[in-house]
Coordinates of C-alpha atoms (C1' of nucleotides) in Angstrom, one line a residue:
Chain S
M1 CA 57.6 99.0 96.9
T2 CA 61.0 99.4 95.5
T3 CA 63.5 102.4 96.5
Q4 CA 62.6 104.7 93.4
C5 CA 66.2 105.9 91.9
K6 CA 65.1 110.0 92.4
D7 CA 65.1 108.8 96.3
C8 CA 68.1 106.7 95.9
P9 CA 69.8 106.7 99.4
L10 CA 73.3 107.3 97.9
R11 CA 72.6 109.6 95.3
T12 CA 73.0 112.5 98.3
K13 CA 76.8 111.0 99.6
P14 CA 79.5 113.4 98.7
L15 CA 81.2 110.3 97.0
F16 CA 78.7 110.3 93.7
Q17 CA 78.9 113.1 91.4
G18 CA 75.3 114.7 91.4
M19 CA 72.7 112.9 89.5
S20 CA 69.9 115.2 87.8
E21 CA 66.5 114.2 87.9
E22 CA 66.3 113.3 84.1
E23 CA 69.5 111.0 84.7
A24 CA 67.5 109.6 87.9
Q25 CA 64.2 108.8 85.6
Q26 CA 66.9 107.2 82.7
T27 CA 68.5 105.1 85.5
Q28 CA 64.5 104.4 86.8
R29 CA 63.7 103.3 83.4
F30 CA 67.0 100.9 82.7
K31 CA 66.4 99.2 86.6
S32 CA 64.0 96.2 86.4
G33 CA 63.8 95.5 90.3
E34 CA 65.6 95.2 93.5
L35 CA 66.8 91.7 94.9
V36 CA 67.8 91.3 98.6
V37 CA 70.3 88.2 99.1
D38 CA 71.6 86.7 102.5
P39 CA 74.9 86.2 103.3
G40 CA 77.2 83.9 101.3
T41 CA 74.8 84.2 98.3
P42 CA 76.7 84.0 94.8
L43 CA 75.7 86.9 92.7
M44 CA 78.0 86.1 89.5
L45 CA 79.9 83.4 88.6
E46 CA 83.5 83.8 86.7
G47 CA 83.0 82.6 82.9
S48 CA 79.2 83.2 83.1
N49 CA 77.4 85.5 81.0
A50 CA 75.6 87.1 83.5
P51 CA 71.6 88.1 82.4
Q52 CA 71.5 90.8 84.9
L53 CA 73.6 93.4 86.4
Y54 CA 73.3 95.4 89.6
T55 CA 74.2 98.3 91.5
A56 CA 74.7 97.6 95.5
L57 CA 72.4 99.7 97.6
R58 CA 73.1 98.2 101.1
G59 CA 75.5 95.5 102.0
M60 CA 78.5 94.1 101.0
G61 CA 80.4 91.9 99.1
I62 CA 83.5 90.5 97.4
R63 CA 84.9 89.6 93.8
Y64 CA 87.5 87.1 93.7
K65 CA 89.0 84.4 91.0
T66 CA 89.4 80.9 92.0
L67 CA 92.8 79.3 90.3
P68 CA 93.0 75.6 89.3
N69 CA 94.7 74.9 92.2
G70 CA 92.4 75.5 94.2
R71 CA 93.4 79.3 95.6
R72 CA 91.3 82.3 95.8
Q73 CA 92.5 85.8 95.1
V74 CA 90.0 88.5 96.2
I75 CA 90.2 91.5 93.5
N76 CA 88.4 93.8 95.9
L77 CA 85.3 94.4 98.1
I78 CA 82.2 95.7 97.1
F79 CA 80.3 98.7 99.2
P80 CA 77.2 100.1 98.3
G81 CA 77.0 102.2 95.6
D82 CA 79.2 99.9 93.4
F83 CA 78.1 98.6 89.9
I84 CA 78.5 95.1 89.3
G85 CA 78.6 93.2 86.4
L86 CA 80.4 95.9 84.2
Q87 CA 82.6 93.1 82.2
A88 CA 79.4 91.0 81.4
G89 CA 77.6 93.9 80.4
I90 CA 80.3 95.1 78.2
M91 CA 82.3 91.7 76.9
G92 CA 79.6 88.9 77.9
E93 CA 81.3 87.2 80.1
M94 CA 82.6 87.9 83.7
S95 CA 86.0 87.5 84.6
H96 CA 85.5 87.0 88.3
S97 CA 83.0 86.2 90.5
V98 CA 81.1 87.9 93.0
E99 CA 79.7 86.9 96.0
A100 CA 77.8 88.6 99.2
T101 CA 79.4 88.9 102.7
T102 CA 76.4 90.6 104.3
K103 CA 72.9 90.6 103.4
M104 CA 72.8 92.9 100.6
T105 CA 70.1 94.9 98.4
L106 CA 70.8 95.3 95.1
C107 CA 69.1 97.4 92.3
V108 CA 68.6 94.9 89.3
F109 CA 69.1 95.9 85.8
D110 CA 68.6 94.3 82.6
R111 CA 71.6 93.2 80.7
K112 CA 69.8 93.3 77.6
A113 CA 68.4 97.1 78.2
F114 CA 72.0 97.6 78.9
F115 CA 73.2 99.0 75.8
N116 CA 69.9 100.9 74.9
F117 CA 71.2 102.4 78.5
F118 CA 74.6 102.9 77.3
R119 CA 73.0 104.6 74.1
S120 CA 70.5 106.6 75.4
N121 CA 72.6 109.3 76.6
T122 CA 76.3 110.1 76.0
E123 CA 76.9 111.6 79.3
R124 CA 75.7 107.9 80.8
A125 CA 77.9 106.4 78.4
F126 CA 81.0 108.4 79.7
D127 CA 79.7 107.7 83.1
I128 CA 80.0 103.8 82.8
T129 CA 83.4 104.2 80.9
W130 CA 84.5 106.6 84.1
L131 CA 83.4 103.5 86.4
A132 CA 85.5 101.1 84.5
A133 CA 88.6 103.3 84.3
V134 CA 88.4 103.9 88.2
E135 CA 88.2 100.0 88.5
E136 CA 91.7 100.2 86.4
H137 CA 92.7 102.5 88.7
F138 CA 92.1 100.8 91.5
L139 CA 93.2 97.4 90.2
G140 CA 96.6 99.1 89.6
E141 CA 97.1 100.0 93.4
A142 CA 96.4 96.9 94.3
L143 CA 98.6 94.9 92.4
T144 CA 101.2 97.5 93.3
T145 CA 100.4 96.4 97.0
V146 CA 100.3 92.7 96.5
G147 CA 103.4 93.2 94.5
Q148 CA 105.7 95.5 96.0
R149 CA 104.2 95.9 99.8
S150 CA 105.3 94.1 102.7
A151 CA 102.7 92.1 104.7
E152 CA 102.4 95.1 107.1
S153 CA 102.2 97.5 105.1
S154 CA 99.8 95.9 102.8
V155 CA 97.4 95.3 105.6
A156 CA 97.6 99.2 106.7
W157 CA 96.9 100.2 102.7
A158 CA 94.1 97.8 102.7
M159 CA 92.5 98.9 106.3
L160 CA 93.0 102.7 105.0
K161 CA 91.5 102.2 101.5
V162 CA 88.6 100.5 102.6
Y163 CA 88.2 103.4 105.8
H164 CA 88.3 105.9 103.0
R165 CA 85.6 104.3 101.2
C166 CA 83.4 104.0 104.1
D167 CA 83.8 107.2 105.5
A168 CA 83.0 108.9 102.2
L169 CA 79.7 106.7 102.3
G170 CA 79.4 108.1 105.9
L171 CA 79.2 104.6 107.6
A172 CA 82.8 105.6 109.4
Q173 CA 82.4 107.5 112.9
D174 CA 85.2 108.1 115.4
R175 CA 87.7 106.7 113.0
S176 CA 85.6 103.2 113.1
M177 CA 83.5 101.3 110.5
P178 CA 81.9 98.1 110.1
F179 CA 83.9 95.6 108.3
P180 CA 82.2 92.3 108.0
F181 CA 84.9 90.5 106.2
R182 CA 86.8 87.0 107.7
Q183 CA 90.4 87.3 107.8
Q184 CA 90.5 84.7 105.2
D185 CA 88.9 87.3 102.5
L186 CA 91.7 89.9 103.4
A187 CA 94.4 87.4 103.5
D188 CA 93.2 86.2 99.8
A189 CA 93.2 90.2 98.6
L190 CA 96.5 90.5 99.6
G191 CA 98.0 87.5 98.7
L192 CA 99.1 86.6 102.2
S193 CA 98.1 83.4 104.3
L194 CA 95.6 83.8 106.6
V195 CA 98.2 82.8 109.5
H196 CA 100.4 85.2 108.8
T197 CA 97.6 88.2 108.1
N198 CA 96.3 87.5 112.0
K199 CA 99.9 87.7 112.8
T200 CA 100.3 91.3 111.2
L201 CA 96.9 92.3 112.2
S202 CA 97.9 91.3 116.1
K203 CA 101.1 93.7 115.1
L204 CA 99.0 96.4 114.0
R205 CA 97.0 96.0 117.1
D206 CA 100.2 96.0 119.2
A207 CA 101.2 98.8 118.1
Q208 CA 98.0 100.8 118.5
M209 CA 97.9 101.4 115.0
A210 CA 94.5 99.6 114.0
R211 CA 92.0 97.3 116.1
W212 CA 89.9 94.9 113.8
S213 CA 87.6 92.4 115.5
D214 CA 83.8 91.5 116.0
G215 CA 83.4 92.7 112.3
E216 CA 84.3 96.5 113.7
L217 CA 87.4 98.3 112.4
N218 CA 89.0 100.9 114.5
I219 CA 91.8 103.2 113.2
L220 CA 93.6 104.2 115.9
N221 CA 96.6 105.9 114.9
Y222 CA 95.8 107.2 111.1
D223 CA 98.8 109.0 110.7
R224 CA 101.5 106.2 111.7
L225 CA 98.9 103.6 109.6
A226 CA 99.2 105.9 106.6
E227 CA 103.0 106.3 106.8
L228 CA 103.3 102.6 107.1
A229 CA 101.2 102.1 104.1
M230 CA 103.2 104.3 101.9
M231 CA 99.5 105.7 101.3
Q232 CA 99.7 108.3 98.3
E233 CA 97.4 111.5 99.8
E234 CA 94.6 111.4 96.5
E235 CA 91.4 113.5 97.2
A236 CA 88.6 111.1 96.6
R237 CA 87.2 112.3 93.2
P238 CA 83.3 112.1 93.2
R239 CA 82.0 109.0 91.0
P240 CA 79.3 108.6 88.9
L241 CA 76.5 106.3 90.1
I242 CA 74.7 104.1 88.2
Chain A
M1 CA 103.6 111.6 55.7
T2 CA 102.3 109.8 58.6
T3 CA 100.2 106.8 57.8
Q4 CA 96.4 107.1 57.2
C5 CA 93.8 105.1 59.4
K6 CA 92.6 103.5 56.4
D7 CA 95.7 102.1 56.0
C8 CA 96.5 101.0 59.5
P9 CA 98.8 98.1 59.6
L10 CA 97.5 96.8 62.6
R11 CA 93.6 96.7 61.0
T12 CA 93.7 93.6 59.3
K13 CA 95.3 91.3 62.3
P14 CA 92.7 89.2 63.8
L15 CA 93.1 90.1 67.3
F16 CA 91.5 93.3 66.2
Q17 CA 87.8 93.6 65.4
G18 CA 87.2 95.0 62.0
M19 CA 86.8 98.4 61.4
S20 CA 84.5 99.9 58.7
E21 CA 85.9 102.6 56.2
E22 CA 83.6 104.9 58.3
E23 CA 85.0 104.2 61.4
A24 CA 88.6 104.2 59.8
Q25 CA 87.4 108.2 59.0
Q26 CA 86.5 109.3 62.3
T27 CA 89.2 107.8 63.7
Q28 CA 91.3 110.0 61.2
R29 CA 89.6 112.8 62.1
F30 CA 90.4 112.4 65.9
K31 CA 94.3 111.7 65.0
S32 CA 96.2 114.4 65.3
G33 CA 99.7 113.1 64.0
E34 CA 102.4 110.6 64.7
L35 CA 105.2 110.5 67.0
V36 CA 108.3 108.4 67.3
V37 CA 110.2 107.9 70.0
D38 CA 113.6 106.2 71.3
P39 CA 113.8 103.5 73.8
G40 CA 113.5 104.9 77.5
T41 CA 111.1 107.7 76.4
P42 CA 108.7 109.0 78.6
L43 CA 105.5 108.9 77.6
M44 CA 103.0 109.9 80.5
L45 CA 103.7 110.6 84.0
E46 CA 101.9 109.3 87.0
G47 CA 99.8 111.8 88.1
S48 CA 100.0 114.1 85.1
N49 CA 96.9 115.5 83.0
A50 CA 98.1 114.1 79.7
P51 CA 97.5 116.4 76.7
Q52 CA 98.0 113.9 74.4
L53 CA 96.5 110.2 74.0
Y54 CA 98.0 107.4 71.8
T55 CA 97.8 104.1 70.5
A56 CA 100.8 102.3 69.9
L57 CA 101.4 101.5 66.6
R58 CA 104.5 99.9 66.5
G59 CA 107.4 99.1 69.2
M60 CA 106.6 97.9 72.9
G61 CA 106.9 99.7 76.1
I62 CA 105.6 99.4 79.9
R63 CA 103.4 101.0 82.5
Y64 CA 104.3 101.1 85.9
K65 CA 103.9 102.9 89.2
T66 CA 106.5 103.8 91.5
L67 CA 106.0 104.0 95.5
P68 CA 107.3 106.6 98.2
N69 CA 110.3 103.8 99.2
G70 CA 111.4 103.8 95.4
R71 CA 110.0 100.4 94.4
R72 CA 108.4 100.0 91.1
Q73 CA 105.3 98.0 89.9
V74 CA 105.1 97.5 86.1
I75 CA 101.2 97.4 85.6
N76 CA 101.6 95.5 82.2
L77 CA 103.2 95.6 78.8
I78 CA 102.4 97.7 76.2
F79 CA 102.3 96.3 72.5
P80 CA 101.0 97.8 69.1
G81 CA 97.5 98.5 69.2
D82 CA 97.2 99.3 72.8
F83 CA 95.5 102.8 73.7
I84 CA 97.9 104.9 76.1
G85 CA 96.1 107.5 78.5
L86 CA 92.3 106.3 79.1
Q87 CA 92.6 106.8 82.3
A88 CA 93.6 110.9 81.6
G89 CA 91.1 111.0 78.8
I90 CA 88.2 109.8 81.1
M91 CA 89.1 110.8 84.5
G92 CA 91.8 113.8 83.8
E93 CA 95.0 111.9 85.4
M94 CA 97.2 109.5 84.8
S95 CA 97.2 106.9 87.6
H96 CA 100.6 105.6 86.4
S97 CA 103.5 105.9 84.3
V98 CA 104.3 105.1 80.6
E99 CA 107.8 104.8 78.9
A100 CA 108.9 103.4 75.9
T101 CA 111.1 100.1 75.8
T102 CA 111.8 99.8 72.3
K103 CA 111.7 102.7 69.2
M104 CA 107.9 103.4 69.4
T105 CA 105.8 104.7 66.7
L106 CA 102.6 106.1 68.1
C107 CA 99.4 107.7 66.5
V108 CA 98.7 110.9 68.5
F109 CA 95.4 111.8 69.6
D110 CA 94.5 115.3 71.0
R111 CA 92.6 115.0 74.4
K112 CA 90.7 118.0 74.1
A113 CA 89.1 115.9 71.1
F114 CA 88.5 112.9 73.3
F115 CA 85.1 113.9 74.6
N116 CA 84.1 114.6 71.0
F117 CA 85.5 111.9 69.5
F118 CA 83.4 109.7 72.6
R119 CA 80.1 111.3 71.8
S120 CA 80.3 111.2 67.9
N121 CA 79.4 107.7 67.7
T122 CA 77.7 105.4 70.1
E123 CA 79.8 102.3 68.7
R124 CA 83.2 104.1 69.0
A125 CA 82.2 104.8 72.8
F126 CA 81.0 101.1 73.2
D127 CA 84.3 100.4 72.2
I128 CA 86.6 102.5 74.2
T129 CA 84.4 101.1 77.5
W130 CA 85.5 97.9 75.9
L131 CA 89.0 98.5 76.0
A132 CA 89.0 99.9 79.8
A133 CA 87.0 96.6 80.4
V134 CA 89.5 94.2 78.7
E135 CA 92.3 95.9 81.0
E136 CA 90.1 95.5 83.9
H137 CA 89.7 92.1 83.1
F138 CA 93.9 91.9 82.4
L139 CA 94.6 93.2 85.8
G140 CA 92.3 91.0 87.5
E141 CA 94.7 88.1 86.4
A142 CA 98.1 90.1 86.9
L143 CA 96.7 90.6 90.6
T144 CA 95.7 86.9 90.9
T145 CA 99.7 85.9 89.3
V146 CA 101.1 88.0 92.1
G147 CA 99.1 87.1 94.8
Q148 CA 98.6 83.4 94.2
R149 CA 101.1 82.0 91.7
S150 CA 104.8 80.9 92.7
A151 CA 107.4 82.2 91.4
E152 CA 108.1 79.9 88.5
S153 CA 104.1 79.8 88.1
S154 CA 104.3 83.5 87.5
V155 CA 107.1 83.3 85.3
A156 CA 105.3 81.0 83.0
W157 CA 102.2 82.7 82.7
A158 CA 103.5 86.0 81.8
M159 CA 105.2 84.4 79.4
L160 CA 102.5 82.8 77.9
K161 CA 100.3 85.7 78.1
V162 CA 102.8 87.8 75.9
Y163 CA 103.5 85.1 73.6
H164 CA 99.8 84.8 73.0
R165 CA 99.5 88.7 72.5
C166 CA 102.3 88.6 70.2
D167 CA 101.1 85.9 68.2
A168 CA 97.5 87.1 67.7
L169 CA 99.7 90.1 66.5
G170 CA 101.6 87.8 64.1
L171 CA 104.9 88.8 65.6
A172 CA 105.7 85.3 66.4
Q173 CA 106.7 82.6 64.6
D174 CA 107.9 79.3 65.6
R175 CA 107.1 79.4 69.0
S176 CA 109.6 82.4 69.0
M177 CA 109.1 86.2 69.6
P178 CA 110.8 89.5 70.2
F179 CA 110.7 90.2 73.6
P180 CA 112.9 93.4 74.2
F181 CA 112.7 93.6 78.1
R182 CA 114.9 93.5 80.9
Q183 CA 114.6 90.8 83.4
Q184 CA 114.5 93.9 86.1
D185 CA 111.1 94.7 84.0
L186 CA 109.4 91.3 84.7
A187 CA 110.9 91.0 88.1
D188 CA 108.8 94.2 88.8
A189 CA 105.8 92.9 87.0
L190 CA 105.9 90.0 89.0
G191 CA 106.9 91.5 92.4
L192 CA 109.8 89.4 92.2
S193 CA 113.4 90.6 93.1
L194 CA 115.7 90.5 89.9
V195 CA 117.8 87.9 91.7
H196 CA 115.1 85.6 92.2
T197 CA 113.5 86.5 88.5
N198 CA 117.1 85.2 87.0
K199 CA 117.1 82.2 89.0
T200 CA 113.7 81.1 88.0
L201 CA 114.4 81.8 84.1
S202 CA 117.1 79.8 84.4
K203 CA 114.8 76.9 86.3
L204 CA 112.8 76.9 83.1
R205 CA 115.4 77.1 80.6
D206 CA 117.0 73.7 82.0
A207 CA 113.5 72.3 82.4
Q208 CA 113.7 72.9 78.2
M209 CA 110.0 74.8 78.9
A210 CA 111.2 78.5 77.9
R211 CA 114.3 80.2 76.5
W212 CA 114.6 84.3 76.7
S213 CA 117.7 85.9 75.8
D214 CA 119.0 88.5 73.6
G215 CA 115.6 89.8 73.7
E216 CA 114.0 86.9 72.2
L217 CA 111.5 84.7 73.7
N218 CA 111.3 81.1 72.7
I219 CA 108.5 78.3 74.0
L220 CA 110.0 75.3 74.1
N221 CA 107.4 73.0 75.6
Y222 CA 104.0 74.8 75.3
D223 CA 102.1 72.2 77.1
R224 CA 103.9 72.0 79.8
L225 CA 104.3 75.9 80.5
A226 CA 101.2 76.2 80.7
E227 CA 100.1 73.4 82.9
L228 CA 102.8 75.2 85.2
A229 CA 101.3 78.5 84.8
M230 CA 97.4 77.1 85.7
M231 CA 97.0 79.0 82.3
Q232 CA 93.0 79.2 82.1
E233 CA 92.4 78.3 78.0
E234 CA 90.4 81.2 76.8
E235 CA 89.6 82.1 73.4
A236 CA 91.4 85.4 72.0
R237 CA 88.4 87.7 71.9
P238 CA 88.9 90.3 68.8
R239 CA 89.3 93.6 70.8
P240 CA 88.5 97.1 69.3
L241 CA 91.1 99.2 67.6
I242 CA 91.2 103.1 68.3
Chain K
dC1 C1' 76.6 69.1 124.8
dG2 C1' 78.4 68.7 120.6
dA3 C1' 79.7 70.7 116.0
dG4 C1' 81.2 74.1 112.9
dG5 C1' 82.7 78.5 111.7
dG6 C1' 85.9 81.7 112.7
dT7 C1' 90.3 83.4 115.4
dT8 C1' 94.8 82.7 117.8
dT9 C1' 99.1 81.4 119.0
dG10 C1' 103.5 77.8 118.3
dA11 C1' 106.8 75.3 115.7
dT12 C1' 109.3 74.6 111.6
dG13 C1' 110.7 75.1 106.9
dA14 C1' 110.5 76.4 102.2
dT15 C1' 110.4 80.7 99.1
dA16 C1' 112.1 84.4 98.0
dG17 C1' 114.7 88.6 99.1
dT18 C1' 118.8 91.0 100.0
dC19 C1' 124.2 91.6 99.4
dA20 C1' 128.3 90.8 97.0
dA21 C1' 130.9 90.2 92.9
dA22 C1' 132.2 88.3 89.0
dG23 C1' 130.9 87.8 83.9
dT24 C1' 129.2 89.4 79.3
dG25 C1' 129.0 92.6 75.5
dA26 C1' 128.2 96.9 73.3
dG27 C1' 129.7 101.3 73.0
dT28 C1' 133.9 105.1 73.9
dG29 C1' 137.4 107.1 74.0
dG30 C1' 142.5 107.3 73.8
Chain G
dC1 C1' 143.1 98.1 68.3
dC2 C1' 143.1 98.3 73.2
dA3 C1' 141.4 99.7 77.7
dC4 C1' 137.6 101.6 80.2
dT5 C1' 132.8 102.3 81.6
dC6 C1' 128.3 101.0 81.5
dA7 C1' 124.1 98.4 81.7
dC8 C1' 122.5 94.1 82.3
dT9 C1' 123.0 88.8 83.3
dT10 C1' 124.6 85.8 86.5
dT11 C1' 126.1 82.8 90.4
dG12 C1' 126.8 82.2 95.0
dA13 C1' 126.5 82.9 100.1
dC14 C1' 123.1 84.4 103.7
dT15 C1' 118.6 86.0 105.3
dA16 C1' 113.8 86.8 106.2
dT17 C1' 109.7 87.1 105.2
dC18 C1' 106.2 84.5 105.1
dA19 C1' 103.8 79.5 104.2
dT20 C1' 102.5 75.4 105.9
dC21 C1' 100.7 72.4 109.8
dA22 C1' 98.8 71.5 113.9
dA23 C1' 96.4 72.8 118.1
dA24 C1' 93.8 74.9 121.0
dC25 C1' 90.7 78.5 121.6
dC26 C1' 86.2 80.8 121.5
dC27 C1' 81.4 81.4 120.1
dT28 C1' 76.8 80.9 118.1
dC29 C1' 73.8 77.6 117.2
dG30 C1' 71.0 73.6 117.1

DNA sequence: CGAGGGTTTGATGATAGTCAAAGTGAGTGG
DNA sequence: CCACTCACTTTGACTATCATCAAACCCTCG
């Protein structure tokens, strides 16, 4: 038995905008099933025209692009509530690949139904555009990080970014959250080498600012970390949930 | 007398999707005027809630973010046909600033009318989302460049990227195009220092691959530049024009 | 016990940053 | 018409951040 949209465990999180019963019903009609995948499973392939779109319900993953020389850029991390495949839905082709890092549960939507869903309700169409704008916003920040921040500052930024997200999802407790990625993933996200990333992490650990081991991230000194990250305060704006 | 949307000089460019008479009329109703600005004029401010949205009709500009330490990341360059202020239109706040580099002519839209425009026609709503998806696509590529490419490769990539765009706009001739930016702008876009950017440019010049001086960019050896840039072939997908 | 994926550490060097100064050209005012 | 300024580009010298290479270490798993 798959989760009913009206009973979606994410719906009540403060991170997301409220969803009316009617909206939940609309989403329900759009939803074609649920998918559970093991760690490491590819969900979308760069350049492909995915027939399915997803919303992450549980678990985490990554989006990434690969270059002809084999290097990989992690575009961002996927957390519960993220919509996957917007680009395929709109432009017909993915510009990056998506892969599950942990075991994941995904709500499956049919690409063919996407346009109907989009046109079925102006509010929902607006929500989808909102999601795209949020993503653009995030990518601008990520670009700024990779382009302008030092390694230490970048790592601090990334840690706070994921911490905020997890906190808003209620997955964090005591300045501590699950963070099941590999150091290589973080390195590829920040444009750093694995070795340098590792050494930077150990600096932050020694400085008692943050500790990450065994898939658990611990923010030890929020304020100093935020200063190092040059984090701009911005209130968590609730986002739409599809 | 301002330009009528139905007579928009951009409408006929192959870069853009065809626009029906009816769509032109709808856009016309949404359009509240035209604005001509001098080089260096700020158009949008990061964090502000812009009351106006624009489409660049003529001229070029840049989008950028600034960090507390004063460093600047150029998010992308603005060419004719680009829609400015989508984020403000959707989320109510800009995540970056926008500035005119050359003299620019802009179609002005009223933010308050934006939602009406969006809901007035599903096709137009879809177009706006398309634009956001295109931007996301571009930012992913830019992030990959800054994170994974070497300085030489980055510069080559940037040159080809703008060349393709200008070519599609009919602004290029003989592998040559206007490129009125400063080296500092390019440096800030690629996360490089000004000095290193300058030296990289002179390498590409010496290697007879590309020459950029006096606001004119010249692609001397397209193939070698493309190889250096690790440019993936991708056909120019026509984009919507608002 | 060995294999394999991931993390950690050390050594070395290249790419790219910083600092400084000179060069160029357009624009301004005496 | 000639300084003079100002913004931008170019060049050289020096430095540091970060990449690469290599090897050891740690765990889990078969």
